[in-house]
Short mmCIF file of C-alpha atoms (C1' of nucleotides) in Angstrom, two decimals:
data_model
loop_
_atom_site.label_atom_id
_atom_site.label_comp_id
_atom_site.label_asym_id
_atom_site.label_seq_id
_atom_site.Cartn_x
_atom_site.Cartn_y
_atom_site.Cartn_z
CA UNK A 134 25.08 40.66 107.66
CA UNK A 135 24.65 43.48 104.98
CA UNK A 136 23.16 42.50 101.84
CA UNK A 137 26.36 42.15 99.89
CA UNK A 138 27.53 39.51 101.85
CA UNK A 139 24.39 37.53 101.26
CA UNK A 140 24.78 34.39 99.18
CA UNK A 141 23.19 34.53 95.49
CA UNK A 142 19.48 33.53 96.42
CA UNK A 143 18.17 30.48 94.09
CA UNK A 144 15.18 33.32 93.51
CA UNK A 145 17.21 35.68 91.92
CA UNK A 146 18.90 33.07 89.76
CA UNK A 147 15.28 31.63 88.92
CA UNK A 148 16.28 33.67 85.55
CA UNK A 149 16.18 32.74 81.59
CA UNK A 150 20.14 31.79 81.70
CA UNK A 151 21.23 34.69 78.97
CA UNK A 152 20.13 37.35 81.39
CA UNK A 153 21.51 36.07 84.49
CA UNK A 154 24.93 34.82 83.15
CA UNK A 155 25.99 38.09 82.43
CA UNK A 156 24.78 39.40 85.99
CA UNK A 157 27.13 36.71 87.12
CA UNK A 158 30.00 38.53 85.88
CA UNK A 159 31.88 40.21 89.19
CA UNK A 160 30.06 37.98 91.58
CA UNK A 161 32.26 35.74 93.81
CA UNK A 162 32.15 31.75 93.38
CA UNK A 163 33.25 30.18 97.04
CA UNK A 164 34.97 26.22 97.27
CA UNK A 165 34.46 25.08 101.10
CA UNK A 166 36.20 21.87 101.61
CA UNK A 167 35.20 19.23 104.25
CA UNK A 168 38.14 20.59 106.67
CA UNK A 169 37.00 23.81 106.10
CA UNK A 170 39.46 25.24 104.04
CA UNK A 171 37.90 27.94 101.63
CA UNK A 172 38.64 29.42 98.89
CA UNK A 173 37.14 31.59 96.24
CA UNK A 174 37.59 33.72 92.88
CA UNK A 175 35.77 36.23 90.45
CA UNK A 176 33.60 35.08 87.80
CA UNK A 177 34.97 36.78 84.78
CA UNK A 178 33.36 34.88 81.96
CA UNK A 179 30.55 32.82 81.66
CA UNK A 180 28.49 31.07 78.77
CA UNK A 181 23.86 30.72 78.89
CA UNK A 182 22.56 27.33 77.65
CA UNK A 183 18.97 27.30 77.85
CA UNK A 184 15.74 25.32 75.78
CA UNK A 185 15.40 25.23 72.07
CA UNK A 186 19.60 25.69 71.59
CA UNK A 187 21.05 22.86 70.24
CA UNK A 188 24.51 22.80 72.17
CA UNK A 189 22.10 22.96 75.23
CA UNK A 190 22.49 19.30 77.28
CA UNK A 191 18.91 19.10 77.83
CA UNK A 192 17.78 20.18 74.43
CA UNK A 193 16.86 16.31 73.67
CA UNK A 194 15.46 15.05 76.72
CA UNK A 195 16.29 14.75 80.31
CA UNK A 196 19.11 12.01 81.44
CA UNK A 197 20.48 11.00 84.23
CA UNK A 198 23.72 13.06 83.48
CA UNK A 199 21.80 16.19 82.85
CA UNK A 200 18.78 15.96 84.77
CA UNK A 201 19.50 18.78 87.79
CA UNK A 202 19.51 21.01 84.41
CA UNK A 203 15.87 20.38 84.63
CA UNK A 204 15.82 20.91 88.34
CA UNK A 205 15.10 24.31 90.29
CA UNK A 206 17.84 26.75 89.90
CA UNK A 207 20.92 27.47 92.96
CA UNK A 208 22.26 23.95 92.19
CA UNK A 209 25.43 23.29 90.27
CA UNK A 210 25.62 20.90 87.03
CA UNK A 211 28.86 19.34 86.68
CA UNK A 212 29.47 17.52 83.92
CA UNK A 213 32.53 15.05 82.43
CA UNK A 214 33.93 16.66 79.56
CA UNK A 215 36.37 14.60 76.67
CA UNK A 216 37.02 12.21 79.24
CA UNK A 217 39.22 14.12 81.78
CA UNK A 218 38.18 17.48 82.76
CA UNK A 219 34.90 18.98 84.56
CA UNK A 220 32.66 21.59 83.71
CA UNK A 221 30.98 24.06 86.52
CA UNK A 222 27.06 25.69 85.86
CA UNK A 223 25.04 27.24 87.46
CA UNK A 224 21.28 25.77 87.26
CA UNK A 225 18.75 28.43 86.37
CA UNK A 226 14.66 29.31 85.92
CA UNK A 227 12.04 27.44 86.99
CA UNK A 228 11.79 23.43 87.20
CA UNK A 229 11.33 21.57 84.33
CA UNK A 230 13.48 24.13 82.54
CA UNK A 231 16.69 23.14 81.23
CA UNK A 232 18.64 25.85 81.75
CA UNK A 233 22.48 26.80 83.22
CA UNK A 234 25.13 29.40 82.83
CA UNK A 235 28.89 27.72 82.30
CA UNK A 236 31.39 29.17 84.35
CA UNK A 237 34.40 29.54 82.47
CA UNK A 238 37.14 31.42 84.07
CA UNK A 239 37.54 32.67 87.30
CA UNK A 240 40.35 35.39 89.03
CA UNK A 241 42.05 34.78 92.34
CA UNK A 242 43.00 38.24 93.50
CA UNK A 243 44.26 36.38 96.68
CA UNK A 244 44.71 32.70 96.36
CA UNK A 245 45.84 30.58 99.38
CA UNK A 246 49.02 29.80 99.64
CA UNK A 247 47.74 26.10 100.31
CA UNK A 248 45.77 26.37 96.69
CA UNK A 249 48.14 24.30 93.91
CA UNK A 250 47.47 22.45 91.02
CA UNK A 251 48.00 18.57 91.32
CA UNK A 252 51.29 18.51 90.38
CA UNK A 253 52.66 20.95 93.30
CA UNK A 254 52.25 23.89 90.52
CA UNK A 255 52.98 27.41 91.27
CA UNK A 256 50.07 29.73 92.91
CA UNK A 257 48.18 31.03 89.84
CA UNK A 258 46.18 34.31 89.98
CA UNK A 259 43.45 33.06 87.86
CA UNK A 260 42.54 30.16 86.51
CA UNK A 261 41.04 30.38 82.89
CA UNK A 262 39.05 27.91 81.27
CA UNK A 263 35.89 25.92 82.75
CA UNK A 264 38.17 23.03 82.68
CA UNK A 265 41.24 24.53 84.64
CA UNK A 266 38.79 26.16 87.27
CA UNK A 267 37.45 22.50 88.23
CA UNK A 268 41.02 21.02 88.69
CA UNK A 269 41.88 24.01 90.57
CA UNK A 270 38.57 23.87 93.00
CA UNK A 271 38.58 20.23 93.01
CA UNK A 272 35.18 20.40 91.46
CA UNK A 273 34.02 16.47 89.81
CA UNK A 274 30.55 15.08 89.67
CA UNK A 275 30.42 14.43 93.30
CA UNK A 276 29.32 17.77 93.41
CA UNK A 277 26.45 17.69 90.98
CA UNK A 278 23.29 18.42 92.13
CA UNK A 279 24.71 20.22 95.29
CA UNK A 280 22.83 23.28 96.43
CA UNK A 281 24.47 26.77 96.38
CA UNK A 282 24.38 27.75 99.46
CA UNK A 283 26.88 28.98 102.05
CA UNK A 284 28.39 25.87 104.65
CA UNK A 285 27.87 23.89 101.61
CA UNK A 286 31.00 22.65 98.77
CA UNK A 287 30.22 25.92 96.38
CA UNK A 288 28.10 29.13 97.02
CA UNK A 289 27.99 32.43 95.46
CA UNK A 290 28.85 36.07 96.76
CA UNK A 291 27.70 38.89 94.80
CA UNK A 292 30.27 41.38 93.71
CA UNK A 293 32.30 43.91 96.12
CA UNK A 294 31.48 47.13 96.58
CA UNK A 295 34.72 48.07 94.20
CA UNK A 296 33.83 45.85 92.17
CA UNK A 297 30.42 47.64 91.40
CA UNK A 298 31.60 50.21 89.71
CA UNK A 299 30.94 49.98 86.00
CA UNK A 300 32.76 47.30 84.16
CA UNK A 301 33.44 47.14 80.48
CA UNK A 302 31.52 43.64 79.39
CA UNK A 303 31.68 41.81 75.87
CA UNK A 304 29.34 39.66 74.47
CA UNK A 305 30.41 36.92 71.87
CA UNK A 306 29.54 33.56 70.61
CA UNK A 307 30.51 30.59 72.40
CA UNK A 308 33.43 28.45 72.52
CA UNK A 309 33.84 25.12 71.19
CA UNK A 310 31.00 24.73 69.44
CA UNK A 311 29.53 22.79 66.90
CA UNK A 312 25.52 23.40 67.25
CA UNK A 313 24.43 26.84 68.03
CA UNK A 314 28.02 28.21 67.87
CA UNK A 315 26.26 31.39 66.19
CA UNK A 316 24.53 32.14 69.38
CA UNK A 317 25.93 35.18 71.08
CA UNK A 318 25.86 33.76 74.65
CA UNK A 319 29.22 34.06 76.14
CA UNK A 320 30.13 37.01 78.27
CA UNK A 321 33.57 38.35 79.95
CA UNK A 322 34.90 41.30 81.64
CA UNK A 323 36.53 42.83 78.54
CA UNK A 324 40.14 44.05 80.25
CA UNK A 325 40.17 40.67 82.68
CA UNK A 326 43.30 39.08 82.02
CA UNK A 327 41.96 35.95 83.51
CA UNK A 328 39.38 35.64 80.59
CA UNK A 329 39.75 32.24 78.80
CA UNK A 330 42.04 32.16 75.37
CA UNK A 331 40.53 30.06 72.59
CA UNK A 332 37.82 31.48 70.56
"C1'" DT B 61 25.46 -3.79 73.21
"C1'" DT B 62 27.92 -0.85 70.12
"C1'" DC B 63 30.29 3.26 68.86
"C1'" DA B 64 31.16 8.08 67.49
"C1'" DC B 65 31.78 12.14 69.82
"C1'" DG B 66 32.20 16.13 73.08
"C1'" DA B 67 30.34 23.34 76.56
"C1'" DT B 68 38.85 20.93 76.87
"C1'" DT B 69 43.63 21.33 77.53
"C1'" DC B 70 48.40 20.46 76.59
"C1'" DT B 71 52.19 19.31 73.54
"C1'" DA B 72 54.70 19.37 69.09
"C1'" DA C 32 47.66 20.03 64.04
"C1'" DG C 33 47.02 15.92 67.24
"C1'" DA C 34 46.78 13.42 71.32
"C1'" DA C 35 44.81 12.22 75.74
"C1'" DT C 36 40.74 9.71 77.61
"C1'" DC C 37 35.95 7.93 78.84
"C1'" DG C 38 31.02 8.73 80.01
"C1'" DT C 39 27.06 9.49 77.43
"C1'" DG C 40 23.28 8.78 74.36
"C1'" DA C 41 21.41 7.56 69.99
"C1'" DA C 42 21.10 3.76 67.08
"C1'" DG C 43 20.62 -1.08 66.23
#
DNA sequence: TTCACGATTCTA
DNA sequence: AGAATCGTGAAG
């Protein structure tokens, strides 16, 4: 197995979130179902939450809802969001750290035929917006907590070779906002098409 | 136990 | 601009 088909190690994502998440950009996330189906996209935009910000979920205290943010990082944090849609992270640094990069938008250069929205929707090739991405993957909080690790429900590649070359990246505040929305910790691929809309 | 609200998305 | 929709967490 060369090295760029080795999964993201938790090590290298044992990182202060605002300098991993915008490593993230280019790297693969993978969605292995129970049959084995698979199926995976490009991370093309991605927010950092970390300590002392106050739109960060453990900036209070730890809870049960937030508490692998305080975990070791190479787990996922999926949260509820407004009720009906799910939110994707990435834990990072060191235990007792609440830390996590958002995944927000992800592009299918070749989605499975078999891959449709819920309502038999049309094959789309990307899927923009942490909220679409989860519907699309079938992420929920069933998943929370899970490690990221290949053979397991989510795992992450890093980029193709192609995909090495140098890519044009912007960095912006976050989206949606009401504490720390003048933080500059959202990153995308600045020509991705698949980059979320709002904000 | 109560209750206002949110790292969103879709419709008008 | 407003609705949909409900788990969470801070307050009482």
């Amino acid at each position: 197995m060369s090295s760029l088909q080795m999964p993201l190690s938790p090590a290298w994502l044992a990182r202060p979130s605002p300098e991993v998440a915008p490593e993230l950009l280019g790297c693969k996330l993978v969605r292995r179902w129970p049959d084995g189906r698979q199926a995976e996209g490009v991370i093309v935009e991605t927010e950092a939450y970390a300590p002392g910000d106050p739109a960060c979920h453990g900036y209070r205290r730890r809870t049960q809802r937030n508490g692998v943010m305080f975990g070791p990082a190479g787990h996922s944090y999926v949260y509820l969001i407004y009720g009906m849609y799910h939110c994707l992270n990435v834990v990072t640094d060191g235990a007792d750290v609440p830390s996590a990069v958002l995944i927000r938008a992800l592009d299918l250069p070749e989605p499975p035929s078999w891959l449709q929205g819920p309502k038999n929707q049309p094959l789309r090739r990307w899927a923009a917006g942490p909220g679409k991405l989860c519907r699309l993957f079938e992420i929920d909080r069933s998943l929370d907590g899970s490690l990221l690790q290949p053979g397991e429900s989510l795992w992450l590649k890093p980029p193709e070779p192609i995909r090495q070359e140098q890519f044009a990246v912007t960095q912006t505040t976050r989206i949606g906002l009401t504490q720390g929305a003048d933080i500059p910790w959202r990153w995308y691929l600045t020509d991705s098409p698949a980059v979320s809309k709002r904000g």
